[in-house]
CSV table of C-alpha atoms in Angstrom, one decimal:
chain,number,residue,atom,x,y,z
A,1,UNK,CA,-6.8,-31.5,-2.6
A,2,UNK,CA,-5.4,-28.2,-2.5
A,3,UNK,CA,-4.5,-26.3,0.2
A,4,UNK,CA,-7.2,-23.4,1.1
A,5,UNK,CA,-6.5,-20.1,2.8
A,6,UNK,CA,-9.3,-17.5,3.9
A,7,UNK,CA,-7.3,-13.6,3.8
A,8,UNK,CA,-9.2,-10.9,5.4
A,9,UNK,CA,-9.1,-7.5,3.7
A,10,UNK,CA,-10.5,-4.0,5.4
A,11,UNK,CA,-11.7,-2.9,2.7
A,12,UNK,CA,-12.7,-3.8,-0.9
A,13,UNK,CA,-10.2,-0.6,-1.6
A,14,UNK,CA,-7.7,-2.8,-0.7
A,15,UNK,CA,-8.3,-5.3,-4.0
A,16,UNK,CA,-5.5,-5.3,-5.7
A,17,UNK,CA,-3.1,-3.1,-3.8
A,18,UNK,CA,0.6,-4.1,-4.7
A,19,UNK,CA,1.0,-5.2,-0.9
A,20,UNK,CA,-2.1,-7.6,-0.7
A,21,UNK,CA,-1.1,-8.6,-4.2
A,22,UNK,CA,1.7,-10.4,-3.2
A,23,UNK,CA,0.4,-12.3,-0.7
A,24,UNK,CA,-2.4,-13.5,-2.5
A,25,UNK,CA,0.2,-14.4,-5.7
A,26,UNK,CA,2.4,-16.1,-3.2
A,27,UNK,CA,-0.3,-18.0,-1.8
A,28,UNK,CA,-1.5,-19.4,-5.6
A,29,UNK,CA,2.4,-20.2,-5.8
A,30,UNK,CA,2.4,-22.4,-3.3
A,31,UNK,CA,-0.8,-23.8,-4.7
A,32,UNK,CA,-3.3,-22.5,-2.1
A,33,UNK,CA,-6.8,-21.8,-3.3
A,34,UNK,CA,-8.4,-18.4,-1.9
A,35,UNK,CA,-10.9,-17.1,-0.3
A,36,UNK,CA,-10.7,-13.2,0.1
A,37,UNK,CA,-13.3,-12.2,2.7
A,38,UNK,CA,-13.9,-8.2,3.1
A,39,UNK,CA,-17.0,-5.9,3.2
A,40,UNK,CA,-19.2,-5.3,0.5
A,41,UNK,CA,-19.6,-4.1,-2.2
A,42,UNK,CA,-17.5,-6.8,-3.5
A,43,UNK,CA,-15.2,-6.1,-6.6
A,44,UNK,CA,-15.1,-8.3,-9.6
A,45,UNK,CA,-12.7,-10.8,-9.3
A,46,UNK,CA,-11.0,-10.3,-12.8
A,47,UNK,CA,-7.6,-9.6,-11.3
A,48,UNK,CA,-6.9,-13.6,-10.5
A,49,UNK,CA,-7.4,-17.0,-12.0
A,50,UNK,CA,-10.6,-19.0,-10.7
A,51,UNK,CA,-8.8,-20.1,-7.6
A,52,UNK,CA,-9.6,-16.9,-5.6
A,53,UNK,CA,-13.1,-15.8,-4.4
A,54,UNK,CA,-14.5,-12.9,-3.1
A,55,UNK,CA,-16.9,-13.6,-0.2
A,56,UNK,CA,-18.5,-11.1,2.0
A,57,UNK,CA,-17.7,-10.1,5.8
A,58,UNK,CA,-18.9,-7.6,8.2
A,59,UNK,CA,-16.7,-6.3,11.3
A,60,UNK,CA,-19.8,-6.6,13.0
A,61,UNK,CA,-20.5,-8.7,16.6
A,62,UNK,CA,-23.6,-10.0,14.6
A,63,UNK,CA,-21.4,-11.5,11.8
A,64,UNK,CA,-19.4,-12.9,14.7
A,65,UNK,CA,-22.1,-14.7,16.3
A,66,UNK,CA,-23.6,-15.7,13.2
A,67,UNK,CA,-20.4,-17.5,11.9
A,68,UNK,CA,-18.5,-18.9,15.1
A,69,UNK,CA,-19.1,-22.2,13.5
A,70,UNK,CA,-15.5,-24.2,13.5
A,71,UNK,CA,-16.7,-26.6,11.0
A,72,UNK,CA,-16.8,-23.9,8.5
A,73,UNK,CA,-13.4,-22.7,9.3
A,74,UNK,CA,-11.7,-26.0,9.8
A,75,UNK,CA,-11.9,-26.1,5.9
A,76,UNK,CA,-9.4,-24.0,5.9
A,77,UNK,CA,-5.5,-24.7,6.2
A,78,UNK,CA,-4.6,-21.1,7.1
A,79,UNK,CA,-5.9,-17.6,8.1
A,80,UNK,CA,-4.8,-14.0,7.4
A,81,UNK,CA,-5.9,-11.0,8.0
A,82,UNK,CA,-4.7,-7.4,7.7
A,83,UNK,CA,-4.0,-4.9,10.5
A,84,UNK,CA,-6.5,-3.7,12.5
A,85,UNK,CA,-10.4,-5.3,12.2
A,86,UNK,CA,-9.1,-8.2,10.1
A,87,UNK,CA,-7.1,-9.8,12.5
A,88,UNK,CA,-9.8,-9.2,15.6
A,89,UNK,CA,-11.8,-11.9,13.4
A,90,UNK,CA,-8.9,-14.0,12.2
A,91,UNK,CA,-7.3,-14.2,16.2
A,92,UNK,CA,-11.1,-15.9,17.0
A,93,UNK,CA,-11.4,-18.3,14.1
A,94,UNK,CA,-8.1,-19.8,14.3
A,95,UNK,CA,-8.4,-20.3,17.9
A,96,UNK,CA,-11.6,-21.5,17.0
A,97,UNK,CA,-10.4,-23.8,13.8
A,98,UNK,CA,-7.1,-24.6,15.6
A,99,UNK,CA,-5.8,-23.7,12.1
A,100,UNK,CA,-2.3,-21.2,11.8
A,101,UNK,CA,-2.8,-17.2,11.5
A,102,UNK,CA,-0.8,-14.8,9.5
A,103,UNK,CA,-1.0,-10.8,10.3
A,104,UNK,CA,-0.8,-9.4,6.7
A,105,UNK,CA,1.1,-6.2,8.8
A,106,UNK,CA,0.2,-3.4,5.8
A,107,UNK,CA,-0.4,-0.5,8.4
A,108,UNK,CA,0.8,0.2,12.2
A,109,UNK,CA,-1.8,1.6,14.4
A,110,UNK,CA,0.7,3.1,16.9
A,111,UNK,CA,1.2,6.8,18.0
A,112,UNK,CA,-2.4,7.9,18.2
A,113,UNK,CA,-3.1,6.8,15.0
A,114,UNK,CA,-5.7,3.8,16.1
A,115,UNK,CA,-7.4,3.1,12.5
A,116,UNK,CA,-11.0,1.8,12.9
A,117,UNK,CA,-10.9,-0.4,15.7
A,118,UNK,CA,-12.2,0.8,18.9
A,119,UNK,CA,-12.8,-0.3,22.6
A,120,UNK,CA,-13.4,-4.1,22.8
A,121,UNK,CA,-12.5,-4.7,18.9
A,122,UNK,CA,-9.0,-3.2,19.9
A,123,UNK,CA,-8.0,-6.0,22.6
A,124,UNK,CA,-8.9,-8.6,19.7
A,125,UNK,CA,-7.2,-6.8,17.2
A,126,UNK,CA,-3.9,-7.0,19.2
A,127,UNK,CA,-4.9,-10.6,20.8
A,128,UNK,CA,-4.9,-11.5,17.2
A,129,UNK,CA,-2.0,-10.0,16.3
A,130,UNK,CA,0.1,-11.4,19.6
A,131,UNK,CA,-1.1,-15.0,18.4
A,132,UNK,CA,-0.2,-14.9,15.1
A,133,UNK,CA,2.1,-17.6,13.6
A,134,UNK,CA,3.8,-15.2,11.8
A,135,UNK,CA,3.5,-11.4,10.8
A,136,UNK,CA,4.3,-10.2,7.2
A,137,UNK,CA,5.4,-6.7,7.0
A,138,UNK,CA,5.8,-4.1,4.6
A,139,UNK,CA,9.5,-3.5,5.5
A,140,UNK,CA,11.4,-5.3,8.5
A,141,UNK,CA,12.8,-1.4,9.6
A,142,UNK,CA,9.0,-1.5,11.7
A,143,UNK,CA,9.3,-5.0,13.5
A,144,UNK,CA,10.4,-3.1,16.3
A,145,UNK,CA,7.1,-0.9,16.4
A,146,UNK,CA,4.8,-3.9,15.8
A,147,UNK,CA,7.0,-6.0,18.3
A,148,UNK,CA,5.9,-3.1,20.8
A,149,UNK,CA,2.2,-2.4,19.9
A,150,UNK,CA,1.2,-6.1,20.0
A,151,UNK,CA,3.3,-7.0,22.8
A,152,UNK,CA,5.0,-9.7,20.5
A,153,UNK,CA,7.2,-12.3,21.6
A,154,UNK,CA,11.4,-12.0,20.9
A,155,UNK,CA,10.8,-15.5,19.1
A,156,UNK,CA,7.8,-14.3,17.2
A,157,UNK,CA,8.9,-14.7,12.9
A,158,UNK,CA,8.3,-11.6,10.6
A,159,UNK,CA,8.7,-11.8,6.5
A,160,UNK,CA,9.4,-9.2,4.1
A,161,UNK,CA,6.8,-8.4,0.9
A,162,UNK,CA,7.1,-4.4,0.2
A,163,UNK,CA,4.5,-2.3,-1.0
A,164,UNK,CA,5.6,-2.8,-4.4
A,165,UNK,CA,4.7,-4.9,-7.7
A,166,UNK,CA,6.4,-8.7,-8.3
A,167,UNK,CA,5.8,-8.3,-12.0
A,168,UNK,CA,7.5,-6.1,-14.7
A,169,UNK,CA,5.7,-2.7,-15.3
A,170,UNK,CA,3.8,-2.8,-18.4
A,171,UNK,CA,4.2,1.0,-19.7
A,172,UNK,CA,1.3,2.6,-21.6
A,173,UNK,CA,2.0,4.9,-24.3
A,174,UNK,CA,3.4,7.8,-22.2
A,175,UNK,CA,2.3,10.3,-25.2
A,176,UNK,CA,-1.1,9.1,-25.4
A,177,UNK,CA,-1.5,9.6,-21.7
A,178,UNK,CA,-0.4,12.8,-21.5
A,179,UNK,CA,-2.7,13.9,-24.3
A,180,UNK,CA,-6.1,12.3,-22.3
A,181,UNK,CA,-4.9,14.7,-19.4
A,182,UNK,CA,-4.4,17.6,-21.3
A,183,UNK,CA,-0.5,17.1,-21.1
A,184,UNK,CA,2.1,19.4,-22.9
A,185,UNK,CA,4.4,16.8,-24.3
A,186,UNK,CA,7.3,19.4,-23.2
A,187,UNK,CA,5.7,19.7,-19.4
A,188,UNK,CA,7.7,18.4,-16.9
A,189,UNK,CA,4.6,16.7,-14.3
A,190,UNK,CA,5.2,16.3,-10.7
A,191,UNK,CA,3.2,13.3,-9.4
A,192,UNK,CA,1.2,13.4,-5.7
A,193,UNK,CA,-1.0,10.3,-5.2
A,194,UNK,CA,-3.0,9.3,-2.4
A,195,UNK,CA,-4.4,11.3,0.5
A,196,UNK,CA,-4.1,15.4,0.1
A,197,UNK,CA,-3.1,17.2,3.2
A,198,UNK,CA,-0.6,19.0,5.3
A,199,UNK,CA,0.7,15.8,5.8
A,200,UNK,CA,1.4,14.3,3.2
A,201,UNK,CA,2.7,17.6,1.1
A,202,UNK,CA,-0.1,19.3,0.0
A,203,UNK,CA,1.4,22.5,1.1
A,204,UNK,CA,4.7,21.8,-0.7
A,205,UNK,CA,3.2,20.8,-3.8
A,206,UNK,CA,1.3,24.2,-4.2
A,207,UNK,CA,3.8,26.3,-3.2
A,208,UNK,CA,5.8,24.5,-6.0
A,209,UNK,CA,3.3,26.1,-8.1
A,210,UNK,CA,4.4,29.3,-7.2
A,211,UNK,CA,8.5,29.0,-7.0
A,212,UNK,CA,8.8,26.9,-10.4
A,213,UNK,CA,6.6,28.5,-12.8
A,214,UNK,CA,7.4,25.9,-15.7
A,215,UNK,CA,6.4,22.9,-13.6
A,216,UNK,CA,2.7,21.3,-13.0
A,217,UNK,CA,1.6,18.9,-10.8
A,218,UNK,CA,-1.2,15.8,-11.0
A,219,UNK,CA,-3.1,15.4,-8.2
A,220,UNK,CA,-4.3,11.6,-7.6
A,221,UNK,CA,-6.7,11.6,-4.3
A,222,UNK,CA,-8.1,7.9,-5.1
A,223,UNK,CA,-11.6,9.3,-4.1
A,224,UNK,CA,-13.2,12.8,-3.7
A,225,UNK,CA,-11.5,14.3,-1.0
A,226,UNK,CA,-13.3,17.0,1.7
A,227,UNK,CA,-15.4,19.4,0.5
A,228,UNK,CA,-12.5,22.2,0.9
A,229,UNK,CA,-9.8,20.2,-0.6
A,230,UNK,CA,-11.7,19.2,-3.4
A,231,UNK,CA,-12.9,22.8,-4.2
A,232,UNK,CA,-9.6,23.9,-3.8
A,233,UNK,CA,-7.7,21.5,-6.2
A,234,UNK,CA,-10.8,22.1,-8.8
A,235,UNK,CA,-9.5,25.7,-8.7
A,236,UNK,CA,-6.1,25.2,-9.2
A,237,UNK,CA,-6.9,22.7,-12.3
A,238,UNK,CA,-8.9,25.3,-13.9
A,239,UNK,CA,-5.8,27.8,-13.8
A,240,UNK,CA,-4.4,25.3,-16.2
A,241,UNK,CA,-0.8,23.7,-14.2
A,242,UNK,CA,-2.8,21.5,-12.0
A,243,UNK,CA,-4.3,18.0,-13.5
A,244,UNK,CA,-6.7,16.4,-10.8
A,245,UNK,CA,-8.0,13.4,-10.8
A,246,UNK,CA,-10.0,12.2,-7.8
A,247,UNK,CA,-12.1,9.4,-9.1
A,248,UNK,CA,-10.9,6.2,-7.2
A,249,UNK,CA,-9.6,3.5,-9.5
A,250,UNK,CA,-7.7,-0.3,-9.9
A,251,UNK,CA,-4.4,0.6,-8.3
A,252,UNK,CA,-2.5,-0.4,-12.0
A,253,UNK,CA,-5.6,2.3,-13.7
A,254,UNK,CA,-4.1,4.7,-11.3
A,255,UNK,CA,-0.8,3.8,-12.4
A,256,UNK,CA,-1.4,4.6,-16.0
A,257,UNK,CA,-2.2,7.7,-14.9
A,258,UNK,CA,0.6,8.4,-13.0
A,259,UNK,CA,3.0,7.5,-16.0
A,260,UNK,CA,2.3,10.6,-17.3
A,261,UNK,CA,4.4,12.2,-14.6
A,262,UNK,CA,8.1,12.8,-14.7
A,263,UNK,CA,9.4,12.9,-10.7
A,264,UNK,CA,6.8,11.9,-7.9
A,265,UNK,CA,6.5,13.6,-4.5
A,266,UNK,CA,7.0,11.5,-1.5
A,267,UNK,CA,5.9,13.6,1.7
A,268,UNK,CA,5.8,12.1,5.2
A,269,UNK,CA,5.5,14.8,7.7
A,270,UNK,CA,3.7,13.4,10.6
A,271,UNK,CA,5.7,13.1,13.8
A,272,UNK,CA,4.1,9.5,14.5
A,273,UNK,CA,6.8,6.9,14.4
A,274,UNK,CA,5.3,4.6,11.6
A,275,UNK,CA,5.6,7.2,9.5
A,276,UNK,CA,8.9,8.5,9.9
A,277,UNK,CA,9.6,4.6,9.4
A,278,UNK,CA,8.2,4.1,6.0
A,279,UNK,CA,10.8,2.3,3.9
A,280,UNK,CA,9.3,0.4,1.4
A,281,UNK,CA,6.1,0.6,3.2
A,282,UNK,CA,5.4,3.7,0.9
A,283,UNK,CA,3.5,3.2,-1.8
A,284,UNK,CA,4.2,6.3,-3.5
A,285,UNK,CA,7.6,5.6,-3.0
A,286,UNK,CA,7.4,1.8,-4.4
A,287,UNK,CA,5.3,2.2,-7.0
A,288,UNK,CA,7.2,5.4,-8.7
A,289,UNK,CA,10.3,3.5,-8.6
A,290,UNK,CA,8.9,0.9,-10.4
A,291,UNK,CA,7.6,2.4,-12.9
A,292,UNK,CA,11.0,4.4,-13.5
A,293,UNK,CA,10.0,7.7,-12.2
A,294,UNK,CA,12.7,9.0,-9.4
A,295,UNK,CA,11.2,10.7,-6.6
A,296,UNK,CA,11.8,13.6,-4.2
A,297,UNK,CA,11.3,12.6,-0.6
A,298,UNK,CA,11.5,14.4,2.5
A,299,UNK,CA,14.5,13.0,4.5
A,300,UNK,CA,14.2,9.4,7.2
A,301,UNK,CA,16.6,7.1,7.6
A,302,UNK,CA,14.4,4.7,5.9
A,303,UNK,CA,15.0,6.1,2.7
A,304,UNK,CA,18.2,6.3,2.4
A,305,UNK,CA,18.0,3.9,-1.1
A,306,UNK,CA,17.4,7.0,-2.5
A,307,UNK,CA,20.4,8.4,-2.0
A,308,UNK,CA,22.4,5.2,-2.4
A,309,UNK,CA,20.7,4.4,-5.8
A,310,UNK,CA,20.6,8.2,-6.8
A,311,UNK,CA,17.0,7.5,-7.8
A,312,UNK,CA,16.3,10.4,-6.2
A,313,UNK,CA,16.6,13.6,-3.8
A,314,UNK,CA,16.2,13.6,-0.5
A,315,UNK,CA,15.2,17.2,1.1
A,316,UNK,CA,15.7,18.6,4.9
A,317,UNK,CA,13.0,21.2,4.2
A,318,UNK,CA,10.7,23.0,1.8
A,319,UNK,CA,13.3,25.6,0.2
A,320,UNK,CA,15.0,22.8,-1.0
A,321,UNK,CA,12.5,21.8,-3.2
A,322,UNK,CA,13.1,23.6,-6.0
A,323,UNK,CA,16.7,22.8,-6.4
A,324,UNK,CA,15.9,19.2,-6.3
A,325,UNK,CA,13.6,19.3,-9.1
A,326,UNK,CA,15.7,21.1,-11.0
A,327,UNK,CA,18.7,18.0,-10.3
A,328,UNK,CA,16.1,15.5,-11.8
A,329,UNK,CA,14.9,17.5,-14.7
A,330,UNK,CA,18.8,18.0,-15.8
A,331,UNK,CA,19.8,13.8,-15.0
A,332,UNK,CA,16.1,12.6,-15.3
A,333,UNK,CA,17.1,9.7,-17.6
A,334,UNK,CA,19.8,8.7,-15.2
A,335,UNK,CA,17.4,8.6,-12.5
A,336,UNK,CA,14.6,6.5,-14.3
A,337,UNK,CA,17.3,4.0,-14.8
A,338,UNK,CA,18.8,4.0,-11.2
A,339,UNK,CA,15.2,3.8,-9.8
A,340,UNK,CA,14.6,0.6,-11.8
A,341,UNK,CA,17.9,-0.8,-10.4
A,342,UNK,CA,16.7,-0.1,-6.9
A,343,UNK,CA,13.5,-2.1,-7.5
A,344,UNK,CA,15.7,-4.8,-9.5
A,345,UNK,CA,18.7,-4.9,-6.2
A,346,UNK,CA,16.9,-3.4,-3.2
A,347,UNK,CA,13.2,-4.1,-3.0
A,348,UNK,CA,13.3,-6.9,-5.2
A,349,UNK,CA,9.8,-8.4,-4.7
A,350,UNK,CA,9.9,-11.1,-7.3
A,351,UNK,CA,12.3,-13.0,-4.7
A,352,UNK,CA,10.6,-11.7,-1.9
A,353,UNK,CA,7.4,-13.2,-3.3
A,354,UNK,CA,8.8,-16.1,-3.8
A,355,UNK,CA,10.0,-16.3,0.0
A,356,UNK,CA,6.4,-15.5,1.2
A,357,UNK,CA,5.5,-18.5,-1.1
A,358,UNK,CA,7.7,-21.2,0.4
A,359,UNK,CA,6.8,-19.9,4.1
A,360,UNK,CA,2.7,-20.3,3.2
A,361,UNK,CA,3.3,-23.8,2.0
A,362,UNK,CA,5.6,-24.4,5.4
A,363,UNK,CA,2.7,-23.7,7.6
A,364,UNK,CA,0.0,-25.2,6.0
A,365,UNK,CA,2.3,-28.2,5.8
């Protein structure tokens, strides 16, 4: 009989996200059947084989009271949860069912960045993390932050899995994607994906339009932003040098749009410690390199691979951005191949998936 795992996600928007995809595929490689618990609306499960089933959870005390039944959870051999609210539930259910638990540390809620959990829930979250048998973390550079946040003992084990898909990128017809987006064949396009805010490079991106007159922005906000930002981006799009895609798409569908870009802008300006220790925790960084798109990133020690592999340019200030863009434009083919080499040799998602599968099998055993 196959072992069974319950994996709790914070939101259905995480379904198909690279980090969670790696955990699910590692569980499948270790021969688990997997139940994915998430709040509604549940997505249509077509990404994975039939051994993966989506089930509903509500992160409320009423749901906990109704579901604290030991026999229900003892059918699982392993319980896993993303950071924040899911680990409150996993911690309680793991203790109740006497099953090993795993923190899927996709984010570290420290430095005043507290996530969705509040009051008594935050205590349950940290307790669940503290009692976990293992933490899967997106980059080992962040282990000290998580140890402090969850008060983990020195002996607590960590395994790294980056925010990158483990398979090869199935590149679409870039010319066709550009035509669909209204991007000219010779346009030089800068991708900005995710939250569009001053802390993630919004001001730098808009200033770039003024300072580099032959470049365009491709902005994907993964869902409609606040009304003011939405209006600003729509106005800039009407002026013709910004392509605005606010729709929330699946991760792979979004990457099809990103493939139209020549370079990605990866900006983390928040002083909170986890945002200055991103490394391969950054979806924007990892997925751009995975697609062979070089990056321009704000300098931090955990991004040293960008300079080591020459797969992009690190900048110390806004005034360096135009020159960085021109450096990549002049050597894009080389930077693009170096990006793929950085994934193969440094990020190594396929090898890390195998290591994670072996670890999961040992826990269940």
